[in-house]
CSV table of C-alpha atoms in Angstrom, one decimal:
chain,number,residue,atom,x,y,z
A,1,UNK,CA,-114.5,94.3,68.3
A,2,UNK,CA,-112.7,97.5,69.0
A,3,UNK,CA,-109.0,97.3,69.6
A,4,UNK,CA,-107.8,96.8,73.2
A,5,UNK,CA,-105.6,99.3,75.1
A,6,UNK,CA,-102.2,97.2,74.1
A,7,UNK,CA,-102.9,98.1,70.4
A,8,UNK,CA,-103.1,101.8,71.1
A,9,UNK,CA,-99.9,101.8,73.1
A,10,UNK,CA,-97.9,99.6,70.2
A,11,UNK,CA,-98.6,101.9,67.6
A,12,UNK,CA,-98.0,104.7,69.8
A,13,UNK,CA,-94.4,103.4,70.7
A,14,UNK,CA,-93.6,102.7,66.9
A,15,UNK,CA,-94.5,106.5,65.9
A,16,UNK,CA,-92.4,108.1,68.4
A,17,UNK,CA,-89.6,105.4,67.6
A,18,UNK,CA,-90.0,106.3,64.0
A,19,UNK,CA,-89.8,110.1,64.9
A,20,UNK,CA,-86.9,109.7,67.4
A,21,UNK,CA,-84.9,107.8,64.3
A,22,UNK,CA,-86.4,110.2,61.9
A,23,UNK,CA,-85.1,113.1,64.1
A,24,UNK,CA,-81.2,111.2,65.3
A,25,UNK,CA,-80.7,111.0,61.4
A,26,UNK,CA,-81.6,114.3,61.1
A,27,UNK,CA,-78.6,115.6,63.2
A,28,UNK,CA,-76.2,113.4,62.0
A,29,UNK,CA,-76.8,114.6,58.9
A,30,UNK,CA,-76.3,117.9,59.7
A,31,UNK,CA,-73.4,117.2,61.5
A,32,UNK,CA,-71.7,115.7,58.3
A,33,UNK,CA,-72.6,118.7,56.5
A,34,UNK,CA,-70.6,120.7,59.1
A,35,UNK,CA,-68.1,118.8,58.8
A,36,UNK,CA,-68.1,119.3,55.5
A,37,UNK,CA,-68.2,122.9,54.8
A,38,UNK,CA,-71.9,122.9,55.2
A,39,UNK,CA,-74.2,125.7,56.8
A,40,UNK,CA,-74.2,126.0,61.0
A,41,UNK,CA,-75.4,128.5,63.3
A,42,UNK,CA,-72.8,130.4,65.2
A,43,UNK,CA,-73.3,131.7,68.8
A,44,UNK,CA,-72.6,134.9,69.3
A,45,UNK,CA,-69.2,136.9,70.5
A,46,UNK,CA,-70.5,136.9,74.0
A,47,UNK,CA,-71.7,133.6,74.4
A,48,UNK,CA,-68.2,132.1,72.5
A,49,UNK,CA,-65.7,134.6,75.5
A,50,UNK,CA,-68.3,132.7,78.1
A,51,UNK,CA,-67.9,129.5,76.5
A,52,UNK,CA,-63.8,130.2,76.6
A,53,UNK,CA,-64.1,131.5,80.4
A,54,UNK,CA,-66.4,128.1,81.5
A,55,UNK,CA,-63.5,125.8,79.7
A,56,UNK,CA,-60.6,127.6,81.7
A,57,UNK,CA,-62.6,127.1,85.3
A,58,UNK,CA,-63.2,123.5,84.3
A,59,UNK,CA,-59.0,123.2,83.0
A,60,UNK,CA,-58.0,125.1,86.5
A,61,UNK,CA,-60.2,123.0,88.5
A,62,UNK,CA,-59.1,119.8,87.0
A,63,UNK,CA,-55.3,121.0,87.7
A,64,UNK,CA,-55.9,122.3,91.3
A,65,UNK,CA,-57.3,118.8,92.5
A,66,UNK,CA,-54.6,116.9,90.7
A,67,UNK,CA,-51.6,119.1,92.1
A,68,UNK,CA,-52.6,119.8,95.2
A,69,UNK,CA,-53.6,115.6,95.9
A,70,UNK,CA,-49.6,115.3,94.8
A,71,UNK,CA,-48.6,118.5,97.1
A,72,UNK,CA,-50.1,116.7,100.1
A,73,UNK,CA,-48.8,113.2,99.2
A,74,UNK,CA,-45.7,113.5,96.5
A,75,UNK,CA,-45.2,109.8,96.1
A,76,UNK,CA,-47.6,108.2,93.5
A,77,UNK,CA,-47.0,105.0,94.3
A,78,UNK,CA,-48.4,105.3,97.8
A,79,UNK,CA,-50.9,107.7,96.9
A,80,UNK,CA,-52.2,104.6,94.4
A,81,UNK,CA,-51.5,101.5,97.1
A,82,UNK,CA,-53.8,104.2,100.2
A,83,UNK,CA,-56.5,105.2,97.5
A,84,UNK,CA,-56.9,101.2,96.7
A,85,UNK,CA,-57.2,100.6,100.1
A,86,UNK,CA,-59.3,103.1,101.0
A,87,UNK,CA,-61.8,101.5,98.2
A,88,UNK,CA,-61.6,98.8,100.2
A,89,UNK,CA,-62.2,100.0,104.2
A,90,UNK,CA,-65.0,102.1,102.7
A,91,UNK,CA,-67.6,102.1,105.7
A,92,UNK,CA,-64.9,100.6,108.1
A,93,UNK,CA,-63.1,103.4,109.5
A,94,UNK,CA,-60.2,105.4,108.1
A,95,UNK,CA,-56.8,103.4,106.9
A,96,UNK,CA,-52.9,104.3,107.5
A,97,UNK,CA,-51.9,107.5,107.4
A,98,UNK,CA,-49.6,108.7,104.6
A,99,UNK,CA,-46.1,108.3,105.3
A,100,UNK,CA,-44.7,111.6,106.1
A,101,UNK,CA,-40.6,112.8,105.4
A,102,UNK,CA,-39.8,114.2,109.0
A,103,UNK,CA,-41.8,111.2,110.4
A,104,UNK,CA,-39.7,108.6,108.8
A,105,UNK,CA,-36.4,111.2,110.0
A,106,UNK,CA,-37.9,111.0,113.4
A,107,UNK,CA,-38.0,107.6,113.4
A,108,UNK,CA,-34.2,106.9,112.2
A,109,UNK,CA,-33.5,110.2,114.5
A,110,UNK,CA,-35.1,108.4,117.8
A,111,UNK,CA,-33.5,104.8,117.0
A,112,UNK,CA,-30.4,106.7,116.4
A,113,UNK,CA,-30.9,108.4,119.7
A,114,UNK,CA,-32.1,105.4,121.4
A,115,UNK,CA,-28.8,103.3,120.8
A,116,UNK,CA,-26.3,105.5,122.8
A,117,UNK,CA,-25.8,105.5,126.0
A,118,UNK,CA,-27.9,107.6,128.3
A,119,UNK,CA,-25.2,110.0,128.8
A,120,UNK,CA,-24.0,110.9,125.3
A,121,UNK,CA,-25.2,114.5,124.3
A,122,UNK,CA,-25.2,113.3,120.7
A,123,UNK,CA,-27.9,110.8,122.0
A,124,UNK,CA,-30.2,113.3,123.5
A,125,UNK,CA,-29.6,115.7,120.5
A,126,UNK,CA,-30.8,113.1,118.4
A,127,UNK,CA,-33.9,112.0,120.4
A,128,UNK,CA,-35.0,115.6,121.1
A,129,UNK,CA,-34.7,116.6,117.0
A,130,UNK,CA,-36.4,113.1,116.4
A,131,UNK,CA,-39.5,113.8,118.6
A,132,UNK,CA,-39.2,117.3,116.7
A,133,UNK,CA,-39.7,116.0,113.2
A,134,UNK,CA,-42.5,113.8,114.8
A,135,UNK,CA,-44.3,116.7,115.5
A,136,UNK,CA,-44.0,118.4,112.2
A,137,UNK,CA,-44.6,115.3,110.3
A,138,UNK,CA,-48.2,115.3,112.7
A,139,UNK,CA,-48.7,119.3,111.6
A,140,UNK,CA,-48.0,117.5,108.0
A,141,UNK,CA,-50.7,115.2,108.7
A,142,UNK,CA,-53.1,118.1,110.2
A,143,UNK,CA,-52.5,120.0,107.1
A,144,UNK,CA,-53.8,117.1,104.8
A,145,UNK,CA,-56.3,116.8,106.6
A,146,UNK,CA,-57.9,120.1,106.6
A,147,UNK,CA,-57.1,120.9,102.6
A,148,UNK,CA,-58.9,117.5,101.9
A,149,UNK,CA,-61.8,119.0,104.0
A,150,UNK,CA,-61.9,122.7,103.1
A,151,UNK,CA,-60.0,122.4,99.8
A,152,UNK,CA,-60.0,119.7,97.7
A,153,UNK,CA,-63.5,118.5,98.2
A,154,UNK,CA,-65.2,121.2,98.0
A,155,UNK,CA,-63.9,121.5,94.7
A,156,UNK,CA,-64.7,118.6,93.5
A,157,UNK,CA,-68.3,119.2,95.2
A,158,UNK,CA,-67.9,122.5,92.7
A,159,UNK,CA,-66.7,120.2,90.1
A,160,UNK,CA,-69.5,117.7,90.4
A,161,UNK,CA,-72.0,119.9,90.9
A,162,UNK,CA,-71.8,123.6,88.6
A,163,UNK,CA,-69.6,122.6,86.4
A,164,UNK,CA,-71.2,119.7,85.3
A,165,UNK,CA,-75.0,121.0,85.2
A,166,UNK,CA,-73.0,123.5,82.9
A,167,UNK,CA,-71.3,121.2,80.2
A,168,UNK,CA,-74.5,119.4,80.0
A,169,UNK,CA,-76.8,122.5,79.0
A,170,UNK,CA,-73.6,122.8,76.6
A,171,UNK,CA,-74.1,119.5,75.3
A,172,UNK,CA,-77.7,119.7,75.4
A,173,UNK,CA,-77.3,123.2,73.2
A,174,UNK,CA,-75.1,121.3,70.6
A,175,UNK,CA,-77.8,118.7,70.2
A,176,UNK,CA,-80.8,120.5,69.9
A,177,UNK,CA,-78.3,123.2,67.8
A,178,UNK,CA,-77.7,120.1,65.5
A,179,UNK,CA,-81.7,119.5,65.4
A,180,UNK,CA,-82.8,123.6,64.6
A,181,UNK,CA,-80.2,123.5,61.8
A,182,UNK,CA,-81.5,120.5,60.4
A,183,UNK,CA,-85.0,121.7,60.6
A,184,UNK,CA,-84.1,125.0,59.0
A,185,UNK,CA,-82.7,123.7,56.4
A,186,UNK,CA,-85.9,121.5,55.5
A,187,UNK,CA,-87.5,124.9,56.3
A,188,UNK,CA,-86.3,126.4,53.4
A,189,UNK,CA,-86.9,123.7,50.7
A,190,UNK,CA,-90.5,122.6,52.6
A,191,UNK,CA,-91.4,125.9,53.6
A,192,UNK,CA,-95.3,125.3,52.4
A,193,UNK,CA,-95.7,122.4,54.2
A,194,UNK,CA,-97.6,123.1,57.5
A,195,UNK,CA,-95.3,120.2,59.0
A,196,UNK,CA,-92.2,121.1,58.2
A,197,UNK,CA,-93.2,124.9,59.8
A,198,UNK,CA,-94.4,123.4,63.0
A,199,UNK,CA,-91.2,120.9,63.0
A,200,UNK,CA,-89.2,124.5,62.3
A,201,UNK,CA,-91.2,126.8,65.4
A,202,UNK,CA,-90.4,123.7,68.1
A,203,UNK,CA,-87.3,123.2,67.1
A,204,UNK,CA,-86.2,126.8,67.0
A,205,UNK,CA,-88.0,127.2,70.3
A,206,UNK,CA,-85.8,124.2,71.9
A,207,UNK,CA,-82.7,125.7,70.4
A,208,UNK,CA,-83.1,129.4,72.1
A,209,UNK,CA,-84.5,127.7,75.3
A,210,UNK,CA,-80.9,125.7,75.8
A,211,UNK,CA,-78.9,128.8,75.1
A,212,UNK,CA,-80.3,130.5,77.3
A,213,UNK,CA,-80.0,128.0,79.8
A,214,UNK,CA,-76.3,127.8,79.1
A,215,UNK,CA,-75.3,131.2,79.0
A,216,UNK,CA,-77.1,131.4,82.6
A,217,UNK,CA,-75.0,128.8,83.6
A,218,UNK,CA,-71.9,129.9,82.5
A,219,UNK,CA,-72.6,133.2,83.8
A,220,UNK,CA,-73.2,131.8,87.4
A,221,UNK,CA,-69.9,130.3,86.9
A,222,UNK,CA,-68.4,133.8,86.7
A,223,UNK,CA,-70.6,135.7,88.8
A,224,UNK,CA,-70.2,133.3,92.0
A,225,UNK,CA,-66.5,133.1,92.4
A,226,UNK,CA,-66.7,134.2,96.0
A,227,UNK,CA,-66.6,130.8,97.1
A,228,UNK,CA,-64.1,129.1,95.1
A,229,UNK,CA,-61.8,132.1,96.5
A,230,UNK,CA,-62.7,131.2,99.9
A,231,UNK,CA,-61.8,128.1,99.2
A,232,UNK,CA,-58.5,129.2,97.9
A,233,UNK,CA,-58.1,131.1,101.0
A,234,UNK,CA,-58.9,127.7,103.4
A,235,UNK,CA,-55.2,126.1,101.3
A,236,UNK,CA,-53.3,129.5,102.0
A,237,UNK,CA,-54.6,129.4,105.8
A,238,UNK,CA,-54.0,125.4,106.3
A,239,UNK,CA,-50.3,126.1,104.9
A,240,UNK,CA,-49.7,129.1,106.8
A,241,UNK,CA,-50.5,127.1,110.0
A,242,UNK,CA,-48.4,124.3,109.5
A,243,UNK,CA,-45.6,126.5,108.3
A,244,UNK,CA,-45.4,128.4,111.7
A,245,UNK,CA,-45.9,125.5,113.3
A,246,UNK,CA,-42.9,123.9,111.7
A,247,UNK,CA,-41.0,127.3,112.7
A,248,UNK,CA,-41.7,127.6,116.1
A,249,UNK,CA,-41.0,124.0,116.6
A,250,UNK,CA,-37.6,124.4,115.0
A,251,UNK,CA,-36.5,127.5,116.4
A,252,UNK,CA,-37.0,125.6,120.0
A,253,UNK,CA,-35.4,123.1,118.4
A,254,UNK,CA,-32.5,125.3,117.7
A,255,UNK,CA,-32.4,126.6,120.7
A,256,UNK,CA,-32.3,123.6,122.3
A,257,UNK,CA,-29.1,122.2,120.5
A,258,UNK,CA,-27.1,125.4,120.9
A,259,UNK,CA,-27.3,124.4,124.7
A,260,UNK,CA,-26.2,121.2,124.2
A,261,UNK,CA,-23.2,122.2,122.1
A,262,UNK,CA,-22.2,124.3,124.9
A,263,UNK,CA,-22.9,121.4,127.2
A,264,UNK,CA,-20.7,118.7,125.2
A,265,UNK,CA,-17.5,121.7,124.7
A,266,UNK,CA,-17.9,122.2,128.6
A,267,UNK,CA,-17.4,118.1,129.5
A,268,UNK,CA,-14.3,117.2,130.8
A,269,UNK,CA,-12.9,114.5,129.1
A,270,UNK,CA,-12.3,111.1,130.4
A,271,UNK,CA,-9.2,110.4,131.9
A,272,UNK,CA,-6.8,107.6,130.2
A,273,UNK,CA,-4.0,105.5,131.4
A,274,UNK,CA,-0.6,106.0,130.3
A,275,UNK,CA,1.0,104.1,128.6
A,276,UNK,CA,4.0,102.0,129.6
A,277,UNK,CA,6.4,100.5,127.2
A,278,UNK,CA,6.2,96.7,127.8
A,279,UNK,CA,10.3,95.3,128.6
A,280,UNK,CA,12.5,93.4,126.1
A,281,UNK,CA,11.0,90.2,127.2
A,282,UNK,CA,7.3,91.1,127.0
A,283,UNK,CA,7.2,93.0,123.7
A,284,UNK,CA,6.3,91.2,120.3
A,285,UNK,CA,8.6,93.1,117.5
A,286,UNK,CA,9.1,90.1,115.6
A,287,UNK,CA,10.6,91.7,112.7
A,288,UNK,CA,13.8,92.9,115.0
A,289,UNK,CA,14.6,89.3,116.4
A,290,UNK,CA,18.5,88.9,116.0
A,291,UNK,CA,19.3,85.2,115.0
A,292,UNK,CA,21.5,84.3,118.5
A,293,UNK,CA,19.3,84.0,120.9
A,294,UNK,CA,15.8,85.2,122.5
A,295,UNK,CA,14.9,88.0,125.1
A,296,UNK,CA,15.8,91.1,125.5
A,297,UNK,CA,19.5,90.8,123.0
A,298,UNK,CA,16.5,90.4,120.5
A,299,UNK,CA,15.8,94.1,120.0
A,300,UNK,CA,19.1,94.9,120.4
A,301,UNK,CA,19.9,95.1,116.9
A,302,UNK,CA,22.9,92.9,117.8
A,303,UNK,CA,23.4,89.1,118.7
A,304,UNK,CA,24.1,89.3,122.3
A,305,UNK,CA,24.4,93.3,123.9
A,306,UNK,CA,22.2,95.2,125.8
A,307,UNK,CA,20.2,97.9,125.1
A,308,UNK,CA,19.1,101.1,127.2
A,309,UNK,CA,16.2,100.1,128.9
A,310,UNK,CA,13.4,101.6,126.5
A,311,UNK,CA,14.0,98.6,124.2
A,312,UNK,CA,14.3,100.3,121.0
A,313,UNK,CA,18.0,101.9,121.9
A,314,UNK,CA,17.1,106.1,120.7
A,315,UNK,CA,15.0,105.2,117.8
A,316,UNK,CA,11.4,106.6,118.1
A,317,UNK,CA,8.4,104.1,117.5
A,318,UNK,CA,4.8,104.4,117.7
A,319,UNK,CA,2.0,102.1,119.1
A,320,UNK,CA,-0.8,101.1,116.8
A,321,UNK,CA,-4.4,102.4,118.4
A,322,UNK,CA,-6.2,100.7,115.6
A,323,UNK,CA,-5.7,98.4,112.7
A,324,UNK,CA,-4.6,100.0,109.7
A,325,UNK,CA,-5.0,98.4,106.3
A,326,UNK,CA,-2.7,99.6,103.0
A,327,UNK,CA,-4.7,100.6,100.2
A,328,UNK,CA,-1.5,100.0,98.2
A,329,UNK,CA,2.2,99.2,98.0
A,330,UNK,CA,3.5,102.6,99.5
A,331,UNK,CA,1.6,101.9,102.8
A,332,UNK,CA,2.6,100.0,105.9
A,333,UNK,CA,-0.5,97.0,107.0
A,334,UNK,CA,-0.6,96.9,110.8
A,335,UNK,CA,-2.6,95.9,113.9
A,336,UNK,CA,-3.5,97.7,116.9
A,337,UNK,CA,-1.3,97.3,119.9
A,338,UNK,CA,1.6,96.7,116.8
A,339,UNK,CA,5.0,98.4,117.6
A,340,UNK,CA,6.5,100.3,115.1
A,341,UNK,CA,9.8,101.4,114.5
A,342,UNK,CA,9.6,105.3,113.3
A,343,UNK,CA,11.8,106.1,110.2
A,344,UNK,CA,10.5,109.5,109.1
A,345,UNK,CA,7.4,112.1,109.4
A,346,UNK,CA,6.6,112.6,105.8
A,347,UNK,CA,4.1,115.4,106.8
A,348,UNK,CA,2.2,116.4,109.8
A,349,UNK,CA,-0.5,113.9,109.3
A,350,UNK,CA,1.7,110.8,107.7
A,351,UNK,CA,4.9,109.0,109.3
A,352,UNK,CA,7.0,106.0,107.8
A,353,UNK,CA,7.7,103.1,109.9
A,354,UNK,CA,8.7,99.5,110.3
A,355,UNK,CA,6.8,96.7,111.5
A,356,UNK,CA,6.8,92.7,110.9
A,357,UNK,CA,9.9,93.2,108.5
A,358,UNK,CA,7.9,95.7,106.4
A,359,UNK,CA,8.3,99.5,105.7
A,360,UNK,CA,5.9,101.7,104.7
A,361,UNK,CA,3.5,105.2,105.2
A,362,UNK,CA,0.6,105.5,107.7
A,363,UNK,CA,-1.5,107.9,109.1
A,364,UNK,CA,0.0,110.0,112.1
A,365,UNK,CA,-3.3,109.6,114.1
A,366,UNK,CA,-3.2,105.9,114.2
A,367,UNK,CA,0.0,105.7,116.8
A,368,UNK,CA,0.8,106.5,120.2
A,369,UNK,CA,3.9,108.0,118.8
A,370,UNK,CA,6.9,107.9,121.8
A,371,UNK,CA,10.1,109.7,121.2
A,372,UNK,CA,11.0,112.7,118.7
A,373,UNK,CA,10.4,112.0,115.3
């Protein structure tokens, strides 16, 4: 009986498997020949500048998405944590916006702003230049946005697209580069054999086919540059926009707080009590007590005589508007509402005093200074 179809197709697949191996050792020997020393064929001048020119589009390309994707959002960390979840809302709608620097100023600006009372200027400075940085860290956001769109992807469209097809009628030229030498190099020892010329025409043919392809490639590559310009041109605009954005928003800005400088200069300030010296009887000076007796002989400086009505005789003293601690031995510790006994102005922003039985330095600004000192 004849054989059945199955049969035919077996023996078919071993001979081409046999002349696909027959063929991969071919090149690989003709690769370690290369590497070697051995024979090759070289491309020509114009084909190795256009190789050269397809290698820097692919390098600038490469650098232009990975820049610009850490122009747009600087911190890596967050830029790794957003794309992650991105992967993961895929198909569920868009995920948290990147968080911008003048948002997060806003934010602390507005809090800020938010904890004064309603009629501090400082307040309302504060929440105006908040909602300010708000609204550039939104024109931040815009911008993002519209390089992503108009930028970034449609050069990685470019990348993806071009610039692959190219690289792979590159590799494909190696290949069948690889299989021609190989060939032509049996040529010459084989040339008789009807084979070995056939083996020779096809692969030669092959080997011309894919550089041409190539070089049409790579010359596209060149020729169409129009559009990665435009591209180019979609950053420049995208940055332009949010740049006088950002300007126009701040020179209101400015404008804004030059008023309210003028407003805070022209408040009149609160009025304050003044201050009257408690008597003898009420005042707590516990380091001038005299040992007799209590009351008002007690800050006399004396045991038992009376004093001038100021209780502190001619001396000049001070009242303590806030606590003050020493930072070391030469300074006097005190507490506000403290009465201090003032021995000397050092300069015009330090005095020496006496309080509690101790003596010491303090600032000038911290007392209610009565008297000439």
């Amino acid at each position: 009986p004849l054989p059945s179809t199955g049969f035919f197709v077996i023996i078919s697949a071993l001979i081409s498997s046999n002349a696909i191996m027959k063929k991969a050792f071919g090149k690989m020997g003709q690769y370690v020949s290369e590497k070697t020393g051995g024979d090759k064929t070289e491309m020509d001048e114009q084909f190795k500048f256009m190789e050269g020119q397809t290698d820097a589009i692919k390098d600038a390309v490469d650098g232009l998405i990975k820049k610009t994707e850490e122009y747009l959002q600087p911190n890596p960390n967050i830029r790794t944590k957003m794309s992650f979840q991105d992967k993961l809302n895929r198909g569920k709608g868009g995920g948290k916006k990147y968080p911008q620097p003048e948002g997060e100023l806003g934010d602390v600006m507005m809090k800020g702003g938010q904890l004064l009372c309603e009629d501090s200027v400082f307040g309302s400075a504060l929440l105006h230049v908040g909602d300010v940085e708000r609204q550039i860290a939104e024109a931040r956001h815009q911008l993002d946005a519209e390089v992503q769109t108009n930028f970034i992807k449609p050069l990685q469209d470019f990348e993806k697209t071009e610039v692959k097809t190219v690289q792979s009628h590159r590799k494909k030229l190696n290949s069948r580069r690889l299989d021609y030498d190989a060939k032509r190099k049996n040529y010459t020892k084989h040339g008789d054999d009807p084979k070995v010329q056939e083996e020779f025409r096809v692969a030669e043919g092959k080997f011309e086919e894919s550089k041409e392809s190539a070089l049409n490639g790579m010359m596209d590559l060149q020729e169409n540059e129009a559009e990665q310009v435009r591209q180019l041109m979609a950053l420049v605009d995208a940055q332009l926009t949010f740049h006088q954005t950002a300007m126009q928003l701040l020179e209101q800005s400015r404008e804004e707080l030059a008023a309210k400088v003028g407003e805070a200069q022209a408040r009149p300030r609160a009025e304050r009590a003044a201050y009257t010296p408690r008597d003898r009887a009420q005042s707590d000076l516990s380091g001038y007590s005299g040992s007799g007796g209590g009351g008002a002989e007690d800050y006399s400086g004396g045991g038992g005589g009376g004093g001038d009505g100021d209780g502190y005789g001619d001396a000049p003293y001070g009242v303590a508007l806030y606590d003050f601690d020493a930072e070391n031995d030469e300074e006097l510790n005190f507490r506000a509402d403290d009465h201090i006994i003032l021995t000397e102005r050092i300069d015009e922003n330090w005095l020496r005093g006496e309080v509690h039985g101790q003596q010491g330095i303090f600032p000038s600004n911290y007392v209610q200074v009565y008297g000439n000192i």
